[in-house]
Short mmCIF file of C-alpha atoms in Angstrom, two decimals:
data_model
loop_
_atom_site.label_atom_id
_atom_site.label_comp_id
_atom_site.label_asym_id
_atom_site.label_seq_id
_atom_site.Cartn_x
_atom_site.Cartn_y
_atom_site.Cartn_z
CA MET Q 1 -0.01 0.02 0.00
CA THR Q 2 1.34 3.43 -0.96
CA ASP Q 3 1.35 6.58 1.15
CA ARG Q 4 -1.36 7.91 -1.13
CA ASP Q 5 -3.62 5.04 -0.18
CA THR Q 6 -3.24 5.73 3.55
CA VAL Q 7 -4.40 9.37 3.33
CA ARG Q 8 -7.87 9.64 4.75
CA LEU Q 9 -10.27 12.45 3.86
CA GLU Q 10 -10.91 13.13 7.56
CA SER Q 11 -7.32 14.21 8.06
CA LEU Q 12 -7.44 17.04 5.54
CA GLU Q 13 -7.22 20.61 6.83
CA PRO Q 14 -10.22 22.83 6.01
CA ASP Q 15 -7.80 25.72 5.44
CA ASP Q 16 -6.76 23.96 2.23
CA LEU Q 17 -10.24 24.65 0.77
CA ASP Q 18 -11.12 28.05 2.32
CA GLY Q 19 -12.70 26.42 5.40
CA HIS Q 20 -14.44 23.55 3.61
CA THR Q 21 -13.70 19.86 3.31
CA ILE Q 22 -13.84 17.48 0.37
CA ASP Q 23 -16.90 15.78 1.95
CA GLU Q 24 -18.72 19.15 2.16
CA LEU Q 25 -17.91 19.91 -1.44
CA ALA Q 26 -19.16 16.47 -2.57
CA ASP Q 27 -22.40 17.04 -0.63
CA TYR Q 28 -22.76 20.50 -2.21
CA LEU Q 29 -22.31 18.99 -5.66
CA ASP Q 30 -24.86 16.27 -4.92
CA ALA Q 31 -27.36 18.96 -3.89
CA GLY Q 32 -26.98 20.62 -7.26
CA MET Q 33 -24.98 23.41 -5.68
CA GLN Q 34 -28.25 24.74 -4.22
CA PRO Q 35 -28.80 26.82 -2.16
CA ALA Q 36 -25.85 28.80 -3.43
CA ASP Q 37 -22.93 29.14 -1.06
CA PRO Q 38 -20.77 32.13 -1.88
CA SER Q 39 -17.96 30.80 0.29
CA ILE Q 40 -17.71 27.91 -2.17
CA ASP Q 41 -18.78 29.61 -5.38
CA ASP Q 42 -16.30 32.43 -4.91
CA SER Q 43 -13.39 30.27 -3.86
CA ALA Q 44 -10.94 29.30 -6.60
CA ALA Q 45 -9.60 26.40 -4.57
CA CYS Q 46 -13.13 25.03 -4.03
CA GLN Q 47 -14.05 25.44 -7.70
CA ASN Q 48 -10.88 23.60 -8.78
CA ALA Q 49 -11.72 20.79 -6.34
CA LEU Q 50 -15.33 20.57 -7.46
CA ALA Q 51 -14.26 20.29 -11.12
CA ALA Q 52 -11.80 17.57 -10.24
CA ILE Q 53 -14.46 15.64 -8.27
CA VAL Q 54 -16.80 15.80 -11.29
CA ARG Q 55 -14.10 14.42 -13.57
CA LEU Q 56 -13.19 11.72 -11.03
CA ARG Q 57 -16.79 10.58 -10.73
CA HIS Q 58 -17.25 10.55 -14.51
CA SER Q 59 -14.11 8.47 -14.97
CA SER Q 60 -15.00 6.10 -12.14
CA LEU Q 61 -18.21 4.60 -13.53
CA GLY Q 62 -20.23 7.72 -12.87
CA SER Q 63 -20.10 7.76 -9.04
CA LEU Q 64 -17.87 6.89 -6.12
CA GLU Q 65 -20.53 4.52 -4.83
CA ALA Q 66 -20.64 2.49 -8.05
CA ALA Q 67 -16.86 2.16 -8.13
CA ALA Q 68 -16.71 1.18 -4.46
CA GLU Q 69 -19.38 -1.51 -4.98
CA GLN Q 70 -17.31 -3.13 -7.72
CA GLU Q 71 -13.98 -3.36 -5.95
CA ALA Q 72 -14.36 -2.44 -2.29
CA PRO Q 73 -12.34 -1.88 -0.25
CA ALA Q 74 -9.31 -1.44 -2.56
CA ASP Q 75 -11.01 0.77 -5.13
CA GLU Q 76 -12.66 2.87 -2.41
CA SER Q 77 -9.23 3.40 -0.87
CA TRP Q 78 -7.74 4.44 -4.22
CA ILE Q 79 -10.53 6.91 -4.91
CA SER Q 80 -10.16 8.36 -1.40
CA GLY Q 81 -6.50 8.88 -2.18
CA VAL Q 82 -7.29 10.73 -5.36
CA LEU Q 83 -9.81 12.96 -3.53
CA ALA Q 84 -7.20 13.62 -0.80
CA ASN Q 85 -4.68 14.69 -3.42
CA ILE Q 86 -7.28 17.00 -5.05
CA SER Q 87 -7.70 18.75 -1.73
CA LEU Q 88 -3.98 18.97 -0.97
CA GLU Q 89 -3.14 20.22 -4.43
CA ALA Q 90 -5.86 22.86 -4.33
CA ARG Q 91 -4.08 24.97 -1.73
CA ALA Q 92 -2.04 27.86 -3.12
CA GLY Q 93 1.44 26.60 -2.26
CA ARG Q 94 4.43 28.50 -3.50
CA ASP Q 95 4.25 31.62 -5.69
CA VAL Q 96 5.59 30.80 -9.17
CA PRO Q 97 6.92 33.88 -10.99
CA LEU Q 98 5.90 34.82 -14.55
CA ARG Q 99 7.91 36.93 -16.96
CA PRO Q 100 7.13 40.60 -16.23
CA ALA Q 101 5.97 42.87 -19.07
CA ALA Q 102 7.53 45.83 -17.23
CA PRO Q 103 10.43 46.20 -14.77
CA THR Q 104 8.04 47.23 -12.01
CA GLU Q 105 5.77 44.20 -12.37
CA ARG Q 106 6.09 41.00 -10.28
CA PRO Q 107 3.44 38.70 -11.76
CA VAL Q 108 3.02 35.28 -10.19
CA MET Q 109 0.69 32.31 -10.31
CA THR Q 110 0.33 29.90 -7.47
CA GLU Q 111 1.63 26.37 -7.41
CA GLY Q 112 -1.93 25.20 -6.76
CA ALA Q 113 -3.15 26.87 -9.94
CA ILE Q 114 -0.43 25.13 -11.93
CA ARG Q 115 -1.30 21.74 -10.52
CA SER Q 116 -4.95 22.44 -11.37
CA LEU Q 117 -3.86 23.15 -14.97
CA VAL Q 118 -2.05 19.86 -15.11
CA ARG Q 119 -4.99 17.95 -13.64
CA THR Q 120 -7.50 19.53 -16.00
CA ALA Q 121 -5.29 18.90 -19.07
CA GLY Q 122 -4.50 15.37 -18.07
CA ASP Q 123 -8.08 14.41 -17.26
CA ALA Q 124 -9.06 15.60 -20.75
CA VAL Q 125 -6.90 12.85 -22.27
CA PRO Q 126 -9.16 9.84 -23.26
CA ASP Q 127 -8.81 6.86 -20.90
CA ALA Q 128 -6.71 8.76 -18.37
CA LEU Q 129 -7.40 10.06 -14.85
CA ILE Q 130 -4.84 12.20 -12.97
CA ALA Q 131 -4.21 10.81 -9.45
CA ARG Q 132 -1.47 13.22 -8.36
CA CYS Q 133 0.82 15.96 -9.70
CA THR Q 134 4.14 16.99 -8.16
CA LEU Q 135 6.40 19.88 -9.17
CA GLU Q 136 10.02 19.13 -8.22
CA GLY Q 137 12.54 21.95 -8.21
CA ASP Q 138 12.73 25.62 -7.21
CA VAL Q 139 9.53 26.90 -8.87
CA THR Q 140 9.99 30.19 -7.03
CA GLU Q 141 12.96 31.12 -9.21
CA LEU Q 142 12.24 32.14 -12.81
CA GLY Q 143 14.22 30.01 -15.22
CA ALA Q 144 15.12 27.29 -12.70
CA PRO Q 145 14.64 23.78 -14.12
CA VAL Q 146 11.54 21.99 -12.97
CA HIS Q 147 10.71 18.29 -13.09
CA VAL Q 148 7.02 17.44 -13.30
CA VAL Q 149 5.75 14.04 -12.08
CA VAL Q 150 2.22 13.07 -13.00
CA GLU Q 151 0.70 9.89 -11.54
CA ILE Q 152 -2.27 8.51 -13.51
CA ALA Q 153 -4.80 5.72 -13.74
CA VAL Q 154 -5.45 4.27 -17.20
CA ARG Q 155 -8.72 2.80 -18.43
CA ALA Q 156 -8.48 -1.01 -18.70
CA GLY Q 157 -8.37 -2.13 -22.31
CA SER Q 158 -6.63 0.93 -23.62
CA THR Q 159 -2.97 1.03 -24.70
CA ILE Q 160 -1.07 2.18 -21.64
CA GLN Q 161 1.96 3.49 -23.57
CA ARG Q 162 -0.31 5.57 -25.79
CA VAL Q 163 -2.27 7.07 -22.93
CA ALA Q 164 0.90 7.89 -20.94
CA ALA Q 165 2.46 9.50 -24.02
CA ASP Q 166 -0.70 11.56 -24.67
CA VAL Q 167 -0.75 12.79 -21.08
CA ARG Q 168 2.95 13.67 -21.23
CA GLU Q 169 2.47 15.67 -24.44
CA THR Q 170 -0.72 17.38 -23.29
CA VAL Q 171 0.70 18.37 -19.92
CA GLY Q 172 3.91 19.64 -21.52
CA GLN Q 173 2.00 21.74 -23.98
CA VAL Q 174 -0.26 23.38 -21.32
CA LEU Q 175 2.70 24.21 -19.14
CA ALA Q 176 4.61 25.64 -22.07
CA THR Q 177 1.71 27.87 -23.18
CA GLN Q 178 0.24 28.92 -19.83
CA THR Q 179 3.21 29.19 -17.52
CA ASP Q 180 6.83 30.36 -17.70
CA LEU Q 181 8.26 27.26 -16.06
CA LEU Q 182 11.42 25.74 -17.48
CA VAL Q 183 10.14 22.17 -17.63
CA GLU Q 184 13.08 19.82 -17.80
CA ALA Q 185 10.91 16.73 -18.06
CA VAL Q 186 7.36 15.43 -17.61
CA ASP Q 187 7.35 11.96 -16.14
CA VAL Q 188 4.10 9.98 -16.25
CA VAL Q 189 3.73 7.16 -13.77
CA VAL Q 190 0.86 4.68 -14.23
CA ARG Q 191 -0.38 3.77 -10.76
CA ASP Q 192 -3.64 1.92 -11.43
CA LEU Q 193 -6.22 0.76 -13.90
CA LEU Q 194 -9.73 2.12 -14.13
CA PRO Q 195 -12.60 -0.31 -14.87
CA PRO Q 196 -13.53 -0.64 -18.54
CA PRO Q 197 -16.42 1.61 -19.67
CA THR Q 198 -19.95 0.38 -19.11
CA SER Q 199 -22.61 0.40 -21.83
CA ASP Q 200 -24.12 3.48 -20.15
CA ASP Q 201 -20.76 5.30 -20.36
CA THR Q 202 -20.45 4.40 -24.04
CA ALA Q 203 -23.98 5.55 -24.81
CA ALA Q 204 -23.43 8.84 -23.01
CA HIS Q 205 -20.15 9.34 -24.90
CA ASP Q 206 -21.87 8.68 -28.26
CA ASP Q 207 -24.68 11.10 -27.41
CA THR Q 208 -22.15 13.79 -26.60
CA GLU Q 209 -20.30 13.29 -29.91
CA GLU Q 210 -23.56 13.57 -31.83
CA ASP Q 211 -24.66 16.69 -30.11
CA PRO Q 212 -23.95 19.60 -32.53
CA ALA Q 213 -23.82 22.01 -29.58
#
């Protein structure tokens, strides 16, 4: 069992998500985000976490409960680990400098925002789900080399090498276009397999492709 698997949701600090927990965000999502809660709706960290929860549920047979029923307790532990990482990665972390347009400017983006970029880009790759993203190196110094490690789960039945290569390319492109990091390498580590898609998942995917909107 890895360290990721031993992280429990109850141990997460609410300060990571502007006073909220992953469980509260999941309940808010299940309630259709009604009644509106400005402390969640206006929080960038909460919004990043909510988006990641939606992608996780979609990639895990539509819901955490369905996935847990199929492979409890191992699958439930793995999903808890991913949710824990979502919360931990959502916090701001270090300030990462951007190239200034003027000598008096000191533009930055947070480490948490960069990890959210990586997670969003990687989750968009077919048959992939981002489990964890780590930025290794001195990201606080402009031009310092950075090593990016992305841990993923791959859909069973897909070609693992292809999915990993697609994630590596996609993450590299988004970091090159939306940050000023000097990315030395993007390493993709396959940690687990997701269950193969169900007939409902396939039908939903086909309906989305046919929708002209």
